[in-house]
Structure formats: C-alpha cells, structure tokens
Short mmCIF file of C-alpha atoms in Angstrom, two decimals:
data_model
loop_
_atom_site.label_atom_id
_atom_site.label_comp_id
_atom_site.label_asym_id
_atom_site.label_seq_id
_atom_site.Cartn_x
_atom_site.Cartn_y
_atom_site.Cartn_z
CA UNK A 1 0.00 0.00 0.00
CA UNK A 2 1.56 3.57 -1.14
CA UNK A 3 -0.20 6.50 0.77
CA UNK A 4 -1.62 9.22 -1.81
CA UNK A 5 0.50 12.48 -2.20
CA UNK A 6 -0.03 14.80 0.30
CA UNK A 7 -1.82 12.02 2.66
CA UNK A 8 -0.88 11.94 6.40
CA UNK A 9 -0.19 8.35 8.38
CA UNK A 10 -1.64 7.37 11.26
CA UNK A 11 -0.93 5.43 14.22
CA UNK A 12 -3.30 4.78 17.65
CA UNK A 13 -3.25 3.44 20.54
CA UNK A 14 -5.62 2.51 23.95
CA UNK A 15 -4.17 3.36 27.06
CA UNK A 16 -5.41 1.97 30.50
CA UNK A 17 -5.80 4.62 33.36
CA UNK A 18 -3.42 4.61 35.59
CA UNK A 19 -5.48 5.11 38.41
CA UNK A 20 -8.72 3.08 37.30
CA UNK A 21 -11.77 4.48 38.13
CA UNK A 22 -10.93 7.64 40.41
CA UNK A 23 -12.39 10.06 37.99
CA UNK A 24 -15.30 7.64 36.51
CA UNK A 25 -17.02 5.34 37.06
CA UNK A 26 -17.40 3.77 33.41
CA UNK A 27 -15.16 1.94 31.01
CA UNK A 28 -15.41 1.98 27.60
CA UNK A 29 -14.20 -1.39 26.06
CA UNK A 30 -12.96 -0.71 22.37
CA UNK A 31 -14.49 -3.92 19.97
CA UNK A 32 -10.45 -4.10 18.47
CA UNK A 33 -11.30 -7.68 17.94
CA UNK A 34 -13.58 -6.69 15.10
CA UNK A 35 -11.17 -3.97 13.84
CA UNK A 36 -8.68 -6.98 13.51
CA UNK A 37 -11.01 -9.11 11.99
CA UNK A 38 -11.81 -6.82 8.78
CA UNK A 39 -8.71 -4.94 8.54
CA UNK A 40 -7.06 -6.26 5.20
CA UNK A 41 -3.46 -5.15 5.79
CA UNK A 42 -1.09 -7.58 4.28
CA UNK A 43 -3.90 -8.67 1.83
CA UNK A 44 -6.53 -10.73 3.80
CA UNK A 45 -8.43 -10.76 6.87
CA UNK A 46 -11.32 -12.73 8.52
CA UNK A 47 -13.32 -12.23 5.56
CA UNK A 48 -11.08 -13.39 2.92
CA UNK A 49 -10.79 -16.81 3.72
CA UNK A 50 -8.07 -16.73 6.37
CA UNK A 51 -8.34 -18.09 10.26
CA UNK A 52 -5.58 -16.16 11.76
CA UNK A 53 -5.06 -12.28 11.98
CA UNK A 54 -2.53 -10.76 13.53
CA UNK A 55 -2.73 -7.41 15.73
CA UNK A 56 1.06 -6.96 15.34
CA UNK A 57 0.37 -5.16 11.82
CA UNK A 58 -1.19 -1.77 10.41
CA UNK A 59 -4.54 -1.01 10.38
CA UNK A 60 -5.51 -0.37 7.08
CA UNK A 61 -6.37 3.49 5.95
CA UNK A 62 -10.10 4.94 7.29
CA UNK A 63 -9.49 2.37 10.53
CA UNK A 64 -8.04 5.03 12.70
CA UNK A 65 -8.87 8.41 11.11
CA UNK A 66 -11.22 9.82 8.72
CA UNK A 67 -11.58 13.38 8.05
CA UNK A 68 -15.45 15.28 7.96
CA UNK A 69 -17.26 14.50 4.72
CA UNK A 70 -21.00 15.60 3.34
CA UNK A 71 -21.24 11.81 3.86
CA UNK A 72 -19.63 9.43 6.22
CA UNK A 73 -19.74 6.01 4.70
CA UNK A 74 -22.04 4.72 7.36
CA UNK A 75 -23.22 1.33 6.08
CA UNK A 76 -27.03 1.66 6.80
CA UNK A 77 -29.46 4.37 4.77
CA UNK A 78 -29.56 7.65 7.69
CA UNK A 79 -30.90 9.57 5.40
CA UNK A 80 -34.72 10.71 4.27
CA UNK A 81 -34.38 8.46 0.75
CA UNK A 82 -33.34 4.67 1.61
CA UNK A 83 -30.15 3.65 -1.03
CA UNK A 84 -30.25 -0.20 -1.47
CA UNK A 85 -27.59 0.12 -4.11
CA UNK A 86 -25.17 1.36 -1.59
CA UNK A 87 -24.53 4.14 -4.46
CA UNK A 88 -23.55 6.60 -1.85
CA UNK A 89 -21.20 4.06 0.19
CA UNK A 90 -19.87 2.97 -2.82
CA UNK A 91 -18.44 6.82 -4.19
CA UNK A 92 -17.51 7.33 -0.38
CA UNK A 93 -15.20 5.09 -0.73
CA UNK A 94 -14.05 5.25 -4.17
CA UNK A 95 -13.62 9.08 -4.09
CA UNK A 96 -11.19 8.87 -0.69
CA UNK A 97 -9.74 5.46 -1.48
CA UNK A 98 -10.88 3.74 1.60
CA UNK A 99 -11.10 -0.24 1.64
CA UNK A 100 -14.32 -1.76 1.52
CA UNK A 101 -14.99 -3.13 5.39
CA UNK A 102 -14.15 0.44 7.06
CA UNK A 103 -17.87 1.01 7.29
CA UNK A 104 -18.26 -1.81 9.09
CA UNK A 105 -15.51 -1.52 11.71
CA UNK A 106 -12.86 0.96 13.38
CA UNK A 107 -13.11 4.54 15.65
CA UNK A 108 -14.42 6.60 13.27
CA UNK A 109 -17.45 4.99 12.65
CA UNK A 110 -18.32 3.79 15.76
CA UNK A 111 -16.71 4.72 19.20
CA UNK A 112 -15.70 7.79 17.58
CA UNK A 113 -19.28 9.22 17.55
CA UNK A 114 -20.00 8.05 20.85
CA UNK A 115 -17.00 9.49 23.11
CA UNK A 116 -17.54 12.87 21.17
CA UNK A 117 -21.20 12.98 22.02
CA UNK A 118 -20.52 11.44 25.79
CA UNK A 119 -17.68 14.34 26.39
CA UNK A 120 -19.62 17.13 25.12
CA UNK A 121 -22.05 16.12 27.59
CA UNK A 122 -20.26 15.89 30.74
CA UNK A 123 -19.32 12.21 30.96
CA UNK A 124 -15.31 11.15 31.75
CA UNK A 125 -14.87 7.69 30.62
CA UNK A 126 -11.69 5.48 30.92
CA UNK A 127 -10.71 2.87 28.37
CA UNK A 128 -9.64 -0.74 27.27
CA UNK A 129 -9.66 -2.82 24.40
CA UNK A 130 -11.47 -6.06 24.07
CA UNK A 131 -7.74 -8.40 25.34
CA UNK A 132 -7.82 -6.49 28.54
CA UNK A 133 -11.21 -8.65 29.16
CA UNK A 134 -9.24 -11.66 28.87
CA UNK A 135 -5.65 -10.35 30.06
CA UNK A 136 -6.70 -7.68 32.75
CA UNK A 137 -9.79 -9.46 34.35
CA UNK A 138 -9.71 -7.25 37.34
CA UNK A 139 -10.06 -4.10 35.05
CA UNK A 140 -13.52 -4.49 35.95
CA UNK A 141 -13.54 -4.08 39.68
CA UNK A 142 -12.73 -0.27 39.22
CA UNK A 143 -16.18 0.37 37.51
CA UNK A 144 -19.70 0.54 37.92
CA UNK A 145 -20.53 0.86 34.07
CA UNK A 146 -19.17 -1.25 31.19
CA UNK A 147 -19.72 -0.06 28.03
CA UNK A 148 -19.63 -1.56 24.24
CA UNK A 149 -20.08 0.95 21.40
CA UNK A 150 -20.19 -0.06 18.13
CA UNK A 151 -20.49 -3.96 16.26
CA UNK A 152 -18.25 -5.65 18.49
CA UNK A 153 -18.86 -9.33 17.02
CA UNK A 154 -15.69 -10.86 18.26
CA UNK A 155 -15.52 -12.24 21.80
CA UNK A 156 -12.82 -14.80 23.74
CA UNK A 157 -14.40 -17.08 26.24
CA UNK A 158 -12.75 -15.59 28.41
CA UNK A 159 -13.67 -12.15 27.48
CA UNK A 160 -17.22 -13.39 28.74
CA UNK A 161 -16.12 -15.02 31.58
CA UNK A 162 -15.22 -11.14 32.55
CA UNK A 163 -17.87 -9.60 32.04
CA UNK A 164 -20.19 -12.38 32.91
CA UNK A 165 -18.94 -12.47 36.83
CA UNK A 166 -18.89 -8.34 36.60
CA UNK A 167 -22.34 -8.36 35.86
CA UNK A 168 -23.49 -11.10 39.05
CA UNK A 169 -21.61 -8.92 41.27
CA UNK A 170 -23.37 -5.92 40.54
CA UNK A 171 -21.78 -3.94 37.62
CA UNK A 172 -23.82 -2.86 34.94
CA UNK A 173 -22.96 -3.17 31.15
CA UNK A 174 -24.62 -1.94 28.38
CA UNK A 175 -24.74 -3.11 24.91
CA UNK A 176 -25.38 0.27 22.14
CA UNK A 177 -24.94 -2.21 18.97
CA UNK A 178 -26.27 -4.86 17.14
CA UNK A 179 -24.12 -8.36 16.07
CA UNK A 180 -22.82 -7.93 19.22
CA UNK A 181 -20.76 -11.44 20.71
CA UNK A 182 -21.82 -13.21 17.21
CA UNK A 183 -18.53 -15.17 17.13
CA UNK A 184 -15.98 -16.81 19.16
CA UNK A 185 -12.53 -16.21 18.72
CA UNK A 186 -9.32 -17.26 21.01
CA UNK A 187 -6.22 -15.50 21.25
CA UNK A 188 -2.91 -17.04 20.30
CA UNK A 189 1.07 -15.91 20.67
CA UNK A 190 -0.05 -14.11 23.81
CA UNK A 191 -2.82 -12.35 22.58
CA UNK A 192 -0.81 -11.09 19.02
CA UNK A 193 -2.93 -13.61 16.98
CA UNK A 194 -6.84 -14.31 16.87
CA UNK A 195 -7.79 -17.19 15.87
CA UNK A 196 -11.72 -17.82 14.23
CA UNK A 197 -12.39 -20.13 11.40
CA UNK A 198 -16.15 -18.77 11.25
CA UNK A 199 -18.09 -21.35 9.28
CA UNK A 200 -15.23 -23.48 9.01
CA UNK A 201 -15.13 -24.38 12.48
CA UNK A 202 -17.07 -27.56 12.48
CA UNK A 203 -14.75 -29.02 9.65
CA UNK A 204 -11.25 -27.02 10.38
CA UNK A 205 -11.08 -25.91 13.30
CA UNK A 206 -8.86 -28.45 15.55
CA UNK A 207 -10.91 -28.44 18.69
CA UNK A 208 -13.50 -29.82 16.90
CA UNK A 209 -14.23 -33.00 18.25
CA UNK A 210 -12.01 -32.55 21.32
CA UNK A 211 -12.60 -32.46 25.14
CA UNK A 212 -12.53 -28.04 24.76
CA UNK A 213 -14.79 -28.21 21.72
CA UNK A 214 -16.36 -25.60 23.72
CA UNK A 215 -14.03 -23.15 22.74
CA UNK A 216 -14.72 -23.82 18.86
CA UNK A 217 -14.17 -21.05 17.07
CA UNK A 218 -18.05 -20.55 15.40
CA UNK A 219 -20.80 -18.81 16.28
CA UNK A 220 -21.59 -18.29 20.04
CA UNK A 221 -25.15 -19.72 19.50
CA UNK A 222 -23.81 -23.07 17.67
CA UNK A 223 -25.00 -25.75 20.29
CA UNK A 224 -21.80 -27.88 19.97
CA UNK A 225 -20.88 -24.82 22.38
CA UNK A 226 -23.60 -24.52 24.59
CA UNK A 227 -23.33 -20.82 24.87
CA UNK A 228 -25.47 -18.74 23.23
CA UNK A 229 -24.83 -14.93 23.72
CA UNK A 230 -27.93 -14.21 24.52
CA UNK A 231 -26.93 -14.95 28.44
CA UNK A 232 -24.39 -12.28 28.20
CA UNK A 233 -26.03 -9.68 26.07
CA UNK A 234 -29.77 -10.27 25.98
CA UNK A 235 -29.86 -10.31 22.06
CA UNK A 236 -28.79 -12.34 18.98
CA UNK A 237 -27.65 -11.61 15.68
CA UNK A 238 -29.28 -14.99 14.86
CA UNK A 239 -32.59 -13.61 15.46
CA UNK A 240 -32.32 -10.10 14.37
CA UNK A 241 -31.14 -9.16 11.04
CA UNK A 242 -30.35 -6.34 8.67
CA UNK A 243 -32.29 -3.05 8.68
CA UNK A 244 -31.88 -0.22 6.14
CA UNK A 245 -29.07 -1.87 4.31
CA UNK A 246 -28.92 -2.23 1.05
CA UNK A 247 -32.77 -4.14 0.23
CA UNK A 248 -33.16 -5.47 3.78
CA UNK A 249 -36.24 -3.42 5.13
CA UNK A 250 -35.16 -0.21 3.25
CA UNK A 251 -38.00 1.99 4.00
CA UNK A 252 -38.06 1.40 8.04
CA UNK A 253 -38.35 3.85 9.99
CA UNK A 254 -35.35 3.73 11.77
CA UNK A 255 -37.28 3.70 15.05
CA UNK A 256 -37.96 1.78 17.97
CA UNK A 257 -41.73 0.78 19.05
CA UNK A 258 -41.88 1.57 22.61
CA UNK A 259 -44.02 -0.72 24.14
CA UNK A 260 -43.51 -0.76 27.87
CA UNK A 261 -43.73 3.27 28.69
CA UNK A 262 -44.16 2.76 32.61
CA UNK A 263 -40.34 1.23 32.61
CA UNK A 264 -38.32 3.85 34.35
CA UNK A 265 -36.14 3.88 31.38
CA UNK A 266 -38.69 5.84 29.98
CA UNK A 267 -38.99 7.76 33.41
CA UNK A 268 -39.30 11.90 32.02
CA UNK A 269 -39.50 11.44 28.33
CA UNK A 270 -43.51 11.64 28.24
CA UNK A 271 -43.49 8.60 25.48
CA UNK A 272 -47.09 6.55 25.29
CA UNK A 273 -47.47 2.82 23.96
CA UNK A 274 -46.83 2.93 20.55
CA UNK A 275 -44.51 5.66 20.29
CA UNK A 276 -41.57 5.84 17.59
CA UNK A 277 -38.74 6.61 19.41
CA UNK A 278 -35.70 7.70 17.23
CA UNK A 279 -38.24 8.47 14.26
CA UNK A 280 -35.98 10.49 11.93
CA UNK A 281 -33.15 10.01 13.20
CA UNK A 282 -32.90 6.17 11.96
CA UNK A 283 -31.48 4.96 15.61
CA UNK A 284 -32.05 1.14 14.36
CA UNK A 285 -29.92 0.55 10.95
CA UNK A 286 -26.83 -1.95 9.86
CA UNK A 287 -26.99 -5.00 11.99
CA UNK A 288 -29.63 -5.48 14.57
CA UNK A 289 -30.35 -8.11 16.95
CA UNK A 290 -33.16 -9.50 18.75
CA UNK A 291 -34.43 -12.68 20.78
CA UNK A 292 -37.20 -14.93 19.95
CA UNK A 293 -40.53 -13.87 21.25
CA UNK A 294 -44.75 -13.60 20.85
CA UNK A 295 -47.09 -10.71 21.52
CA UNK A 296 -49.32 -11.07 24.31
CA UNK A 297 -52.20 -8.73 25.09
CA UNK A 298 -50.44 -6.37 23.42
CA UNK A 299 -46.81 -6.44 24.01
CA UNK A 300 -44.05 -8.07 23.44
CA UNK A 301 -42.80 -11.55 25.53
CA UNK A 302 -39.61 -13.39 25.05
CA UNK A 303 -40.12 -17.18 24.89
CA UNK A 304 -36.49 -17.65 25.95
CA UNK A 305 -35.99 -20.72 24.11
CA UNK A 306 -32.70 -19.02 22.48
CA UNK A 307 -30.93 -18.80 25.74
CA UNK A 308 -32.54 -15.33 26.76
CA UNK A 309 -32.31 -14.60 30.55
CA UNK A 310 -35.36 -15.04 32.74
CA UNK A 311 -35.44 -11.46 33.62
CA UNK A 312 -34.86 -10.00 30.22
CA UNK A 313 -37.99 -7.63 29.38
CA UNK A 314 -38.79 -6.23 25.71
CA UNK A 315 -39.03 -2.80 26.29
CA UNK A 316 -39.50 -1.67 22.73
CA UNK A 317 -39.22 -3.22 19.32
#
C-alpha cells in the first residue's frame, strides 16, 4: 500500500488509566477484535478466507482516522431516501480510497461518535480494548458501568467469563450495537494472533471434536458450544437481522416501538405505547439483533428458548 500524495499516516493506541476508576465510574471497552477481523493489511483478513489475523500489523487506511465528509460512509441508509444500491457508500469510498470493510468496523465509525457525544455532555470515561477482558480481568472491579459501542462481534471465552462475573456482582454493562458477541474467537502468541475459522469451524477448526470443543471457534449460538450470547447480552444476531441496508427493510423507519412506557427507562421522556422513538433520526440501521418472542395482550414476551435470561424484558421493538 503507497499513501496518496499529500496524505498523512496514522498510528493509535488505547491506554489503561493509571489510576482506574478515580475520575469515573465507566469503562469503555474498544471492539479491536472486530477492527482486527476486517482490517485487510497484508492482503486478507477474517473475511477473505483466512483463520488467523494478527494485531502486530497496520490497520488499514479509514481504521483510525477519517476526516469530515458531506457523507460518512455509514453502512445503513440515515438519510430521508433509503439507497439499497449502496450508491452513496460505494463513491464514499471510491472518491477517498478507503477499503471496503471500514464502514463496518474501526473509531471513526463507531466509538468515535459516541466518546464525542458522551464528552460534550459531561461524561469522563476510561478505556480498554477487548484483550484487557481476557488479560486484565480485574479491570472491571474499578467500575460501575461497562460499556460496548459499536459492532463488536468478536468475543474470547474468556472475554465473557469477565464480564459475565462483573455483571453477578453488581456492575452494569450496556450493549449500544447490534451483532454484538456473534462469534468466538481465542487469542494465540499471547494475545498477538486471533484465531476464528467462522463457518469453518465444524470441519477445520482443531478443537473440533475434542474435550474443549467448547471453545470452537463458530458462532456463540452453535449448540456444539452450549453458549449462546444471549446470556451475556440479551440479544442475537441470529434472530435479528439487517435493517436499512442495502434491500433489507429499506423503507423502516429507523425507530424503535416503545411498548412498555411505565419502565423507568422511559422515566421523564412523556413517550405513550406505541410511540416511535428515534423516528428520523434512523437509531435502528446496519446490523440489529433481537431474541425470539410472541405478543401477548399487546406487548411483546420473550419465549427464551434461544438462551434469553429469565429477567430480560422487551421494552421496545
């Protein structure tokens, strides 16, 4: 890769605070997995066939950095007129030279968006990437609020092993994505190398078939491991879908049914049952998830058959 004249490099990197929670009390947990897992650098990634992708290597351009633009390559339709060509995506990324998967990973289009908005408001928030789950454990006992901001699809057992304890001893996370924990991955080389063969697992991966076949590396809701992430995150992939991309449900709203008003969630906003909320402002595009469920007088009740906590409540839809 040659940089275009007159283009700048760049370089990041996450820092853990060095006193962990003595100015906040949340933690924002960078999904770096899924950066890894697109990035192309070197000529393949996760989605080119290969198993293994390093983090010891460049991110490719658009991952780190992306200057304003009339249009910011967001993968979903945001906008009044639906695209299910992608036509706009597409010249985004022609025009600037990005590669094709930034829109679907990196800071700019996720985390980016949410720290500016979170500062601007008043909020201090620490930081970690997704290894520190696995690597740093006790990050987590420094925080009230753990927060994930933006498609992070790649998880280590481990990783939920973290936040899975965190949340039965009282800590709070919240989930502001959708494919959120859709595949498990395990680290190799001391966490330089992750490791998911994806829809290969079940005839590549070598676990397959062994006493930690647990830890195969396919989706979290394949029942050869017994873990759906539904009983970390509430949600699926596997039941949700695409919304506003390309021709998957182009002309929706972008909203969220509200339901249950009387949840103190919704404690000072004045919405009423049936209320869009997010209308034109197209709050649910990309990748969404949801859990299996019927209506019942009215509203919606999970049936958790798909692994769905006991206590999880459908709020909106």
């Amino acid at each position: 890769y040659t940089s275009p004249p007159g283009s700048r490099d760049h370089a990041c990197f996450v820092v853990r605070s060095a006193n962990p929670g003595r100015d906040t009390s949340i933690l924002l947990v960078l999904a770096t997995n899924t950066y890894n897992a697109y990035n192309r650098w070197g000529g393949h990634c996760l989605y080119t066939g290969k198993t293994q992708v390093s983090f010891a290597r460049p991110l490719e351009r658009g991952y780190v950095y992306r200057p304003a633009a009339a249009y910011d390559g967001r993968a979903a339709s945001v906008e009044t007129e639906p695209d299910p060509t992608h036509r706009r995506t597409q010249a985004y990324l022609r025009d600037n030279q990005y590669p094709l998967w930034i829109i679907s990973a990196g800071w700019p289009s996720w985390e980016r968006r949410f720290v500016r908005w979170a500062e601007s408001n008043g909020y201090r928030i620490d930081y970690a990437v997704n290894a520190d789950l696995e690597f740093h454990p006790e990050i987590l006992d420094h925080y009230q609020l753990l927060i994930s901001m933006g498609h992070d699809e790649y998880w280590s057992w481990g990783m939920r092993d973290t936040v899975d304890k965190f949340v039965e001893r009282g800590g709070n996370a919240a989930f502001f994505s959708g494919n959120c924990c859709f595949w498990q991955v395990r680290y190799a080389d001391d966490g330089r190398t992750m490791v998911c063969y994806k829809d290969q697992a079940r005839a590549k991966d070598p676990l397959m078939g062994t006493d930690r076949q647990r830890f195969l590396t396919s989706l979290w809701s394949d029942p050869l491991i017994g873990r759906p992430e539904n009983a970390t995150v509430g949600l699926s992939f596997t039941r949700g879908g695409y919304v506003r991309m390309g021709a998957s449900v182009p002309r929706s709203s972008g909203a969220y049914t509200v339901y249950r008003p009387d949840h103190w969630v919704f404690a000072g906003t004045n919405l009423r049952y049936g209320d869009l909320l997010g209308l034109g402002s197209y709050v649910v595009a990309y990748e969404v998830d949801g859990c299996d469920f019927v209506m019942r007088q009215g509203v919606p009740e999970p049936t958790y058959s798909d692994g769905t906590p006991a206590t999880f409540t459908i709020l909106g839809t």
